[in-house]
XYZ file of C-alpha atoms in Angstrom:
375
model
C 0.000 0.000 0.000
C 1.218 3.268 -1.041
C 0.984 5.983 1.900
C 1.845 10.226 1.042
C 2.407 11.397 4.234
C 3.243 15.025 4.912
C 6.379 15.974 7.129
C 5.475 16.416 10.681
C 8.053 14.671 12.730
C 11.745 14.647 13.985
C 11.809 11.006 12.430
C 10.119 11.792 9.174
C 12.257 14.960 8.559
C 15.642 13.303 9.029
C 14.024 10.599 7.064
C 13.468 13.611 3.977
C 17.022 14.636 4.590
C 18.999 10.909 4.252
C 16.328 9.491 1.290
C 18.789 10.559 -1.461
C 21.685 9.697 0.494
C 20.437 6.007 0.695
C 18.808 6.047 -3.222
C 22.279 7.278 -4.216
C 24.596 4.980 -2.148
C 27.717 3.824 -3.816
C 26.973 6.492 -6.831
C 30.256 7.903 -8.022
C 28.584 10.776 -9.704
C 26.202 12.499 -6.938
C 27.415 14.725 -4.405
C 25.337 15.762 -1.697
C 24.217 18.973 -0.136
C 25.768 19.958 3.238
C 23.632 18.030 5.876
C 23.395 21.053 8.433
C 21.558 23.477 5.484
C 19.299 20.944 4.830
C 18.336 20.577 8.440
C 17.305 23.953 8.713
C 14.700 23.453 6.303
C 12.911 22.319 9.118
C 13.075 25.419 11.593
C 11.010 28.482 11.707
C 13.419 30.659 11.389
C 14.713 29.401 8.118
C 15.831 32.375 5.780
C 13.195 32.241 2.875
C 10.105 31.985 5.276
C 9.905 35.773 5.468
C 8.939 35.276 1.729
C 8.227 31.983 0.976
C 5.598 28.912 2.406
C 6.799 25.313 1.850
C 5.642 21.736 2.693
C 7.311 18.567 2.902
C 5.911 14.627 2.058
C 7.378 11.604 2.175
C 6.004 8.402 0.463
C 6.297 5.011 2.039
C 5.002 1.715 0.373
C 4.329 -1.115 3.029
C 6.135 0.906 5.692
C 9.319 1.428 3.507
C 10.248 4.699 2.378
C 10.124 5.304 -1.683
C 10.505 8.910 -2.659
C 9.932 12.398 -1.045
C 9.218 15.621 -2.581
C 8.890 19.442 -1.151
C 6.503 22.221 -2.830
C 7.261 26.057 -2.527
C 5.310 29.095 -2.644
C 7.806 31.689 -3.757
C 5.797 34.831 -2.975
C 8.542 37.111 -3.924
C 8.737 35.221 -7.369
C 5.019 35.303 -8.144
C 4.654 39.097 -6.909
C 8.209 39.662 -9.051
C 6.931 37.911 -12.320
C 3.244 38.309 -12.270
C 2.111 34.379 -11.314
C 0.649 32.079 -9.401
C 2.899 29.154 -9.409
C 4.491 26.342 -6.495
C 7.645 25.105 -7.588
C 8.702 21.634 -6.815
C 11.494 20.778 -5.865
C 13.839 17.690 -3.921
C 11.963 15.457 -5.800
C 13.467 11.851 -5.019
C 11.535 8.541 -5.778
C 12.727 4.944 -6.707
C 11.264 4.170 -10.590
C 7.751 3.860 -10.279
C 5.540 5.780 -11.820
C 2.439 5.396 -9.225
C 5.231 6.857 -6.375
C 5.817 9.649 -8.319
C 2.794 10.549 -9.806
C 1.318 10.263 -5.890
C 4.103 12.960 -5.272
C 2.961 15.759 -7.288
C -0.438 15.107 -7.229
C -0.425 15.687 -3.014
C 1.357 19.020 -4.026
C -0.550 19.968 -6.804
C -3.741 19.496 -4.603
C -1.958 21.648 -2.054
C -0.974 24.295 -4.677
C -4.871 24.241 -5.995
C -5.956 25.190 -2.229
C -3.554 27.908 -2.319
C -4.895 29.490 -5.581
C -1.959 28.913 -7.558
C -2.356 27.721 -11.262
C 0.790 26.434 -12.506
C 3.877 23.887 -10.990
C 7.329 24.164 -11.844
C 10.321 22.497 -11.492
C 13.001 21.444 -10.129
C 13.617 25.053 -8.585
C 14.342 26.109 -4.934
C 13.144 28.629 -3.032
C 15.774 31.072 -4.965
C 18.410 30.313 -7.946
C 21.220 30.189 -4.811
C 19.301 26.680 -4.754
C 19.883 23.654 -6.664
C 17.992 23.857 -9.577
C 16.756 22.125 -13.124
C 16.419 18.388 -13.194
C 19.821 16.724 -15.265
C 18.722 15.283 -18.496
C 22.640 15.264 -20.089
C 25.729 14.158 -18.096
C 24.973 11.206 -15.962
C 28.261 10.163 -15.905
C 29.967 13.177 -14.872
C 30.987 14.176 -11.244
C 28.454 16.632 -10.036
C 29.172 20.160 -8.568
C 28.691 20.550 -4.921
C 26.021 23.573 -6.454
C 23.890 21.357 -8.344
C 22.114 18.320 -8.055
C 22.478 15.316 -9.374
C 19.928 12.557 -10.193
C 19.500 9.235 -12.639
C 18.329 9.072 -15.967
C 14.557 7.691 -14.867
C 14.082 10.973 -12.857
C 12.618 12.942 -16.600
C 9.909 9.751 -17.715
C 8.461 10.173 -14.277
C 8.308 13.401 -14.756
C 6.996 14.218 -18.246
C 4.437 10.855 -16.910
C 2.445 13.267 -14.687
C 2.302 16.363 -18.000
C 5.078 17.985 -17.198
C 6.999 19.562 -20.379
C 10.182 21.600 -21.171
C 10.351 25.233 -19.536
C 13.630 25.924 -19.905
C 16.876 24.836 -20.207
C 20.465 25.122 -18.601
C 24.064 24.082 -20.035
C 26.711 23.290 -18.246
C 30.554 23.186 -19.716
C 33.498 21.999 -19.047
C 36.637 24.332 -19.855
C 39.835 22.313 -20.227
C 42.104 25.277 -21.518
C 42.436 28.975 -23.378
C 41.519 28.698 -26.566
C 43.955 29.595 -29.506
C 42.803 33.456 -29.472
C 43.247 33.916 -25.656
C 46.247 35.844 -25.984
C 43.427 38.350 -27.936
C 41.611 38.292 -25.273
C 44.317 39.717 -22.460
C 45.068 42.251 -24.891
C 41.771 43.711 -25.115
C 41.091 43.434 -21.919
C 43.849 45.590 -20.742
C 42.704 48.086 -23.174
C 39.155 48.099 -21.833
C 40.640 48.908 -18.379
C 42.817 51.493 -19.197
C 40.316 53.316 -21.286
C 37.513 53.390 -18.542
C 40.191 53.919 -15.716
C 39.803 50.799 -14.124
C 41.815 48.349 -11.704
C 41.226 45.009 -10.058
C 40.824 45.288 -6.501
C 42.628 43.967 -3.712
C 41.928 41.974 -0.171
C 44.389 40.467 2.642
C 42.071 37.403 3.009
C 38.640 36.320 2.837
C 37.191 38.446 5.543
C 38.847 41.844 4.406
C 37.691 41.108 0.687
C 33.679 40.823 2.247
C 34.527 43.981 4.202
C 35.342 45.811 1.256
C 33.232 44.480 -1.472
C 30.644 42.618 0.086
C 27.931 45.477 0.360
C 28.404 46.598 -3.677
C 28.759 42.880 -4.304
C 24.649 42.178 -3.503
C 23.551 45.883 -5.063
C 25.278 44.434 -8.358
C 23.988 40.828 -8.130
C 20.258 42.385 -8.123
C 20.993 44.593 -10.944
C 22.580 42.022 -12.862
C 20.351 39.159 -12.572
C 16.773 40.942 -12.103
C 15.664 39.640 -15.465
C 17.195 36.134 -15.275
C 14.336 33.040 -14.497
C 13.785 32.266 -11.662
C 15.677 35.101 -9.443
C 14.540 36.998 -6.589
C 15.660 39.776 -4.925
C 18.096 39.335 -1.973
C 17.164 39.650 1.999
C 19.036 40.399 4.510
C 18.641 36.721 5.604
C 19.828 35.634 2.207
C 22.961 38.358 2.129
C 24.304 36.628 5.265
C 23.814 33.383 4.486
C 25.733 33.552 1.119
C 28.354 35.272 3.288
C 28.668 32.722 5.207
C 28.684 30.340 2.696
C 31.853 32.472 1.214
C 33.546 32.425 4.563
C 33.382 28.356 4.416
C 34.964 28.005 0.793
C 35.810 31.363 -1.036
C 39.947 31.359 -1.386
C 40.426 35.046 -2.653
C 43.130 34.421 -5.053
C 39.612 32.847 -7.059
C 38.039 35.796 -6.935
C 38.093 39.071 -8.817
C 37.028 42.513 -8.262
C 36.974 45.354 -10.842
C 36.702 49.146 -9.688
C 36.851 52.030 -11.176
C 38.946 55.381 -10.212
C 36.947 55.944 -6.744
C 36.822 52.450 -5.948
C 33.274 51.313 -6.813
C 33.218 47.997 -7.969
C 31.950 47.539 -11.578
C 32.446 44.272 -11.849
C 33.008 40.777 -10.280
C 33.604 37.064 -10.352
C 33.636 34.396 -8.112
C 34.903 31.100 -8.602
C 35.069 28.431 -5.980
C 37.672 25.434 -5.413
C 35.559 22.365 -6.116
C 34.417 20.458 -2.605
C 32.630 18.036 -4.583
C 34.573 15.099 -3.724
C 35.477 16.376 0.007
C 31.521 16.288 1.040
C 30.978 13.190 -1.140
C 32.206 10.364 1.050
C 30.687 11.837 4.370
C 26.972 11.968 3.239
C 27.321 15.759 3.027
C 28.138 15.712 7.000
C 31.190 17.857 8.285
C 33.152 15.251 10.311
C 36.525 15.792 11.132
C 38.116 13.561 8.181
C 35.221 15.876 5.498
C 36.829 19.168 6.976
C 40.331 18.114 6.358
C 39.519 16.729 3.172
C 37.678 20.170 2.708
C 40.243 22.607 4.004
C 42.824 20.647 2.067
C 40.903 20.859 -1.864
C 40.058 24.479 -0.946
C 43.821 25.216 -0.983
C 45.279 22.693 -3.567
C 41.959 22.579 -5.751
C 42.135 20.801 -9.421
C 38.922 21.873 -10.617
C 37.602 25.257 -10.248
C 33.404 25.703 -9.795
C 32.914 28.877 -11.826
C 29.960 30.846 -9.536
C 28.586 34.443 -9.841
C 29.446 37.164 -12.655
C 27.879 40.368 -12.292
C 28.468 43.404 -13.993
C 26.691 47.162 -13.484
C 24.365 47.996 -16.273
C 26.554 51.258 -17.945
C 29.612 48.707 -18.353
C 27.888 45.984 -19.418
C 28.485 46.637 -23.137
C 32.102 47.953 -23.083
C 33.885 44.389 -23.263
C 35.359 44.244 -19.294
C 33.887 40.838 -18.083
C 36.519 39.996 -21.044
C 39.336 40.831 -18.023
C 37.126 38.104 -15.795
C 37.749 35.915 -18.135
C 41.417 36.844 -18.713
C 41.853 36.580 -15.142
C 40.381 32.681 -15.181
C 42.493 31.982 -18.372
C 45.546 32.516 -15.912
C 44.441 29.824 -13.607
C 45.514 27.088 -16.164
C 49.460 28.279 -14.997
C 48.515 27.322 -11.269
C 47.827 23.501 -12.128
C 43.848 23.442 -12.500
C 42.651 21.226 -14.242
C 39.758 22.276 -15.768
C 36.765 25.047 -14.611
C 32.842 24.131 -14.692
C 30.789 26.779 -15.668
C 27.431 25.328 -13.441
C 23.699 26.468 -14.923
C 24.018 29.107 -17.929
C 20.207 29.183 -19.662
C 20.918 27.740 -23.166
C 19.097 31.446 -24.846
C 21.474 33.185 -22.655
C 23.488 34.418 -25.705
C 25.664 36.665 -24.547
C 27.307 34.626 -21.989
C 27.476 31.597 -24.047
C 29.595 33.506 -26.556
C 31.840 34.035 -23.363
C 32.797 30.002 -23.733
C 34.375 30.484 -27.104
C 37.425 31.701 -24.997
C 38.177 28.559 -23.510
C 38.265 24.888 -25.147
C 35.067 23.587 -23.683
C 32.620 20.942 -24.113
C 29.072 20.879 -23.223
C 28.739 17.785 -20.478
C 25.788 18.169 -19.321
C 22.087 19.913 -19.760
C 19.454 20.559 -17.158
C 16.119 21.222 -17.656
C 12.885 23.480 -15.617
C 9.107 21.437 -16.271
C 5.737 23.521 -16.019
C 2.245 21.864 -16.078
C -0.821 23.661 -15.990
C -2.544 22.909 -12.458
C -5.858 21.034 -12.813
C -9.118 22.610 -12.680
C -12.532 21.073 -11.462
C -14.845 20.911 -13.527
């Protein structure tokens, strides 16, 4: 007998949190989130519930645990874009069709109470989430940012009427490209003709001090009109801090400011955990944090994060001296750089690829479906 039963209890939320870690045991490929984060799902406090309602299920078949899914009500997002959707999203379920289907139909049912007329998904409760469901790539390692799930996960889907949204690529950079060289050159001509200079920082802390204000204002700006983005809280500001304070090494980041010091410009890339959080389940026990502490400083692969530049510069070629400056970290013995979730009609910063030799190793993909009415 298949039972949906919605998250109430200590038991059944740790019993949300470790599904995927159990579907996904012995799975080279997926890397889970941080256990701790996903724990405070589960607290009032949490840091999207000044914006946002969720709800939790788990399904069980004969007393045995089969799949789990959550459903949010991005407020922000619907007053932001003009709808009335709930986004699904850490959808997990073994490959049945009558477990997943039972999945989203609870939420659906709870999204039609709510007055909402559309679901969507995977997305969190912002893009600072794990988002799009992997449909290319199955055998490549995961980024500690994204999610990773098998092949079966898009039949059960596009089973219930789900259908394509949009869609994310993901590349791999391996090197410069033969033009590179071009590229430094222009770029040091595009910061000498707008009077601009990369910034500096002692260490991690010093660089927030200093940038870490300008850094949100130009986030908003930059991403306002990208899917699925909302605008940043205070609860969300320090939280990504904090995040930065766990993994940001600064010689991966990049600052551009102009003659009074405003910052124009940014990037930040992160050493890749992926394999330091992998064997511990996502936990931070003493042998994760060396493992952690020791990839942050001696990474191979680099996880390429945010880019954000300020409107008035955003046509003048300087991300070009971002990309110049991640060119460079070939010399220090990476490996190769993954560029996470870039939508595939984002034109302008796929053209940014053609800089690098790069391959396209996985896709990931949004579903909408039309919520049910009564007749």
């Amino acid at each position: 007998m298949l039972e949906i039963r919605e998250v109430k209890t200590k038991k059944e939320q740790k019993e949300f949190i470790e599904f995927p870690l159990k579907l996904y045991k012995g799975n080279p490929y997926f890397v889970p989130p941080l256990y701790m984060d996903e724990k405070k799902m589960f607290r009032s406090d949490y840091v999207y519930y000044d914006q946002a309602e969720a709800i939790y299920y788990n399904a069980y078949r004969d007393g045995k645990m089969v799949g789990r899914i959550s459903g949010i009500i991005q407020r922000a997002s619907n007053e932001k874009w003009n709808q009335k959707r709930v986004r699904f999203t850490r959808f997990d379920s073994i490959d049945d069709v009558e477990v997943s289907n039972a999945l989203f139909n609870t939420v659906e049912n709870w999204a039609k109470a709510k007055g909402m007329t559309e679901i969507v998904g995977p997305l969190g409760f912002s893009d600072l989430e794990r988002e799009g469901l992997l449909i290319e790539g199955f055998d490549e390692l995961s980024t500690f940012e994204e999610q990773y799930n098998y092949p079966y996960y898009q039949k059960l889907i596009e089973a219930y009427g789900f259908t394509k949204e949009v869609d994310w690529w993901e590349r791999k950079l391996t090197g410069p490209a033969e033009n590179s060289d071009r590229l430094a050159r222009i770029s040091d001509l595009m910061m000498k003709k707008y009077n601009l200079h990369f910034g500096t920082a002692k260490n991690t802390k010093d660089f927030l001090k200093k940038y870490g204000d300008q850094f949100f204002e130009i986030l908003d700006t930059t991403y306002v009109n990208i899917y699925g983005t909302v605008p940043f809280t205070d609860g969300m500001k320090k939280m990504m801090i904090d995040n930065f304070k766990l993994i940001i090494d600064i010689k991966y980041v990049a600052v551009i400011l102009d003659e009074n010091e405003k910052v124009v410009c940014f990037g930040i890339t992160f050493p890749s955990i992926a394999k330091a959080v992998q064997k511990s389940g996502g936990r931070l026990t003493l042998p994760a944090l060396f493992r952690l502490l020791h990839d942050i400083k001696h990474p191979k692969v680099i996880d390429m994060g945010l880019i954000g530049v300020l409107p008035e510069y955003a046509k003048k070629g300087i991300a070009s001296a971002l990309l110049a400056h991640n060119i460079k970290m070939f010399e220090n013995g990476i490996e190769h750089l993954e560029t996470n979730l870039c939508l595939e009609d984002n034109i302008n910063i796929q053209n940014q690829w053609k800089n690098f030799e790069n391959v396209i190793h996985k896709k990931r993909r949004c579903f909408i479906k039309q919520i049910s009415r009564e007749e």
